[in-house]
């Protein structure tokens, strides 16, 4: 259970970090998306007005009115971001062997009455102690 909990913690913290990154990027890209759409609409309208100007006076009033009422399709500039993928295993906020964790992982399961869990022993935090290497002995000074 301890190895599973350690790996689940790593996956869940990674998921939280990446979801935050995804949402921040999506917000930034979304801002630019609207700007690009407005630029595209403006460019299409400019082409319309230029076409009216170079039409040598033939139906310029109607052409200007058409340009004012021009409906520009921007559907090809709309980005479908999609949802954030769900994890196969849910991230539990309850610490290992706590009442909440036992309830989530064992007691709430339909099979718990038939196969109850053994006593839960909380994981021990592994503390790694590193010591500085022993310095090499210095040679004794000999009188000259």
PDB file of C-alpha atoms in Angstrom, residues 44-133:
ATOM      1  CA  UNK A  44     -11.968  40.353 -45.450  1.00  0.00           C
ATOM      2  CA  UNK A  45     -13.831  43.645 -45.093  1.00  0.00           C
ATOM      3  CA  UNK A  46     -10.806  45.573 -46.411  1.00  0.00           C
ATOM      4  CA  UNK A  47     -10.643  43.332 -49.486  1.00  0.00           C
ATOM      5  CA  UNK A  48     -14.354  44.012 -50.035  1.00  0.00           C
ATOM      6  CA  UNK A  49     -13.859  47.803 -49.823  1.00  0.00           C
ATOM      7  CA  UNK A  50     -10.828  47.665 -52.115  1.00  0.00           C
ATOM      8  CA  UNK A  51     -12.838  45.676 -54.664  1.00  0.00           C
ATOM      9  CA  UNK A  52     -15.541  48.384 -54.557  1.00  0.00           C
ATOM     10  CA  UNK A  53     -12.947  51.141 -55.024  1.00  0.00           C
ATOM     11  CA  UNK A  54     -11.362  49.499 -58.057  1.00  0.00           C
ATOM     12  CA  UNK A  55     -14.738  48.734 -59.647  1.00  0.00           C
ATOM     13  CA  UNK A  56     -14.583  52.048 -61.626  1.00  0.00           C
ATOM     14  CA  UNK A  57     -17.832  53.424 -60.245  1.00  0.00           C
ATOM     15  CA  UNK A  58     -20.086  50.576 -61.286  1.00  0.00           C
ATOM     16  CA  UNK A  59     -22.563  50.054 -58.431  1.00  0.00           C
ATOM     17  CA  UNK A  60     -20.258  51.563 -55.788  1.00  0.00           C
ATOM     18  CA  UNK A  61     -23.113  52.505 -53.461  1.00  0.00           C
ATOM     19  CA  UNK A  62     -24.488  48.986 -53.505  1.00  0.00           C
ATOM     20  CA  UNK A  63     -20.983  47.569 -53.120  1.00  0.00           C
ATOM     21  CA  UNK A  64     -20.267  49.775 -50.081  1.00  0.00           C
ATOM     22  CA  UNK A  65     -23.547  48.718 -48.510  1.00  0.00           C
ATOM     23  CA  UNK A  66     -22.726  45.062 -49.168  1.00  0.00           C
ATOM     24  CA  UNK A  67     -19.339  45.530 -47.472  1.00  0.00           C
ATOM     25  CA  UNK A  68     -20.984  47.131 -44.422  1.00  0.00           C
ATOM     26  CA  UNK A  69     -23.414  44.217 -44.121  1.00  0.00           C
ATOM     27  CA  UNK A  70     -20.832  41.550 -44.948  1.00  0.00           C
ATOM     28  CA  UNK A  71     -21.084  38.486 -42.717  1.00  0.00           C
ATOM     29  CA  UNK A  72     -17.670  36.833 -42.350  1.00  0.00           C
ATOM     30  CA  UNK A  73     -17.433  33.123 -41.529  1.00  0.00           C
ATOM     31  CA  UNK A  74     -14.794  32.594 -38.829  1.00  0.00           C
ATOM     32  CA  UNK A  75     -15.732  29.026 -37.895  1.00  0.00           C
ATOM     33  CA  UNK A  76     -12.385  27.758 -39.231  1.00  0.00           C
ATOM     34  CA  UNK A  77     -10.635  30.023 -36.690  1.00  0.00           C
ATOM     35  CA  UNK A  78     -12.472  28.659 -33.653  1.00  0.00           C
ATOM     36  CA  UNK A  79     -10.397  26.290 -31.518  1.00  0.00           C
ATOM     37  CA  UNK A  80     -12.045  23.278 -29.869  1.00  0.00           C
ATOM     38  CA  UNK A  81      -9.988  22.701 -26.724  1.00  0.00           C
ATOM     39  CA  UNK A  82     -11.773  19.614 -25.470  1.00  0.00           C
ATOM     40  CA  UNK A  83     -12.043  18.553 -21.850  1.00  0.00           C
ATOM     41  CA  UNK A  84      -9.190  17.747 -19.495  1.00  0.00           C
ATOM     42  CA  UNK A  85      -8.716  13.944 -19.545  1.00  0.00           C
ATOM     43  CA  UNK A  86      -9.825  12.134 -16.420  1.00  0.00           C
ATOM     44  CA  UNK A  87      -7.442   9.901 -14.511  1.00  0.00           C
ATOM     45  CA  UNK A  88      -8.282   6.219 -14.273  1.00  0.00           C
ATOM     46  CA  UNK A  89      -7.759   6.310 -10.514  1.00  0.00           C
ATOM     47  CA  UNK A  90      -9.132   9.115  -8.396  1.00  0.00           C
ATOM     48  CA  UNK A  91      -6.766  11.145  -6.290  1.00  0.00           C
ATOM     49  CA  UNK A  92      -7.593  10.714  -2.640  1.00  0.00           C
ATOM     50  CA  UNK A  93      -7.044  13.636  -0.335  1.00  0.00           C
ATOM     51  CA  UNK A  94      -7.239  11.438   2.740  1.00  0.00           C
ATOM     52  CA  UNK A  95      -3.913  10.244   4.185  1.00  0.00           C
ATOM     53  CA  UNK A  96      -3.140   6.541   3.979  1.00  0.00           C
ATOM     54  CA  UNK A  97      -4.756   4.519   6.821  1.00  0.00           C
ATOM     55  CA  UNK A  98      -6.935   7.439   7.979  1.00  0.00           C
ATOM     56  CA  UNK A  99     -10.644   6.812   8.561  1.00  0.00           C
ATOM     57  CA  UNK A 100     -11.468   8.655   5.326  1.00  0.00           C
ATOM     58  CA  UNK A 101      -8.975   6.632   3.308  1.00  0.00           C
ATOM     59  CA  UNK A 102     -10.182   3.317   4.772  1.00  0.00           C
ATOM     60  CA  UNK A 103     -13.764   4.274   3.986  1.00  0.00           C
ATOM     61  CA  UNK A 104     -12.933   5.312   0.386  1.00  0.00           C
ATOM     62  CA  UNK A 105     -10.671   2.414  -0.459  1.00  0.00           C
ATOM     63  CA  UNK A 106     -12.236  -0.481   1.469  1.00  0.00           C
ATOM     64  CA  UNK A 107     -15.302  -0.005   3.643  1.00  0.00           C
ATOM     65  CA  UNK A 108     -17.444   1.620   0.921  1.00  0.00           C
ATOM     66  CA  UNK A 109     -16.801  -1.259  -1.497  1.00  0.00           C
ATOM     67  CA  UNK A 110     -19.465  -3.900  -2.028  1.00  0.00           C
ATOM     68  CA  UNK A 111     -16.992  -6.719  -1.310  1.00  0.00           C
ATOM     69  CA  UNK A 112     -15.829  -5.355   2.048  1.00  0.00           C
ATOM     70  CA  UNK A 113     -18.254  -7.440   4.161  1.00  0.00           C
ATOM     71  CA  UNK A 114     -17.079 -10.649   2.491  1.00  0.00           C
ATOM     72  CA  UNK A 115     -13.364  -9.827   2.538  1.00  0.00           C
ATOM     73  CA  UNK A 116     -12.564  -7.235   5.175  1.00  0.00           C
ATOM     74  CA  UNK A 117      -9.201  -5.529   5.009  1.00  0.00           C
ATOM     75  CA  UNK A 118      -6.404  -6.385   7.389  1.00  0.00           C
ATOM     76  CA  UNK A 119      -5.294  -3.818   9.930  1.00  0.00           C
ATOM     77  CA  UNK A 120      -3.797  -0.819   8.211  1.00  0.00           C
ATOM     78  CA  UNK A 121      -0.286   0.229   9.146  1.00  0.00           C
ATOM     79  CA  UNK A 122       0.620   3.775   8.125  1.00  0.00           C
ATOM     80  CA  UNK A 123       3.650   4.171   5.905  1.00  0.00           C
ATOM     81  CA  UNK A 124       6.829   5.372   7.470  1.00  0.00           C
ATOM     82  CA  UNK A 125       8.435   8.347   5.885  1.00  0.00           C
ATOM     83  CA  UNK A 126      11.868   7.410   4.654  1.00  0.00           C
ATOM     84  CA  UNK A 127      14.486   9.858   5.783  1.00  0.00           C
ATOM     85  CA  UNK A 128      17.690   9.840   3.829  1.00  0.00           C
ATOM     86  CA  UNK A 129      20.644  11.117   5.771  1.00  0.00           C
ATOM     87  CA  UNK A 130      23.686  12.056   3.825  1.00  0.00           C
ATOM     88  CA  UNK A 131      26.938  12.895   5.475  1.00  0.00           C
ATOM     89  CA  UNK A 132      29.800  14.808   4.053  1.00  0.00           C
ATOM     90  CA  UNK A 133      32.603  12.547   2.907  1.00  0.00           C
TER      91      UNK A 133
END
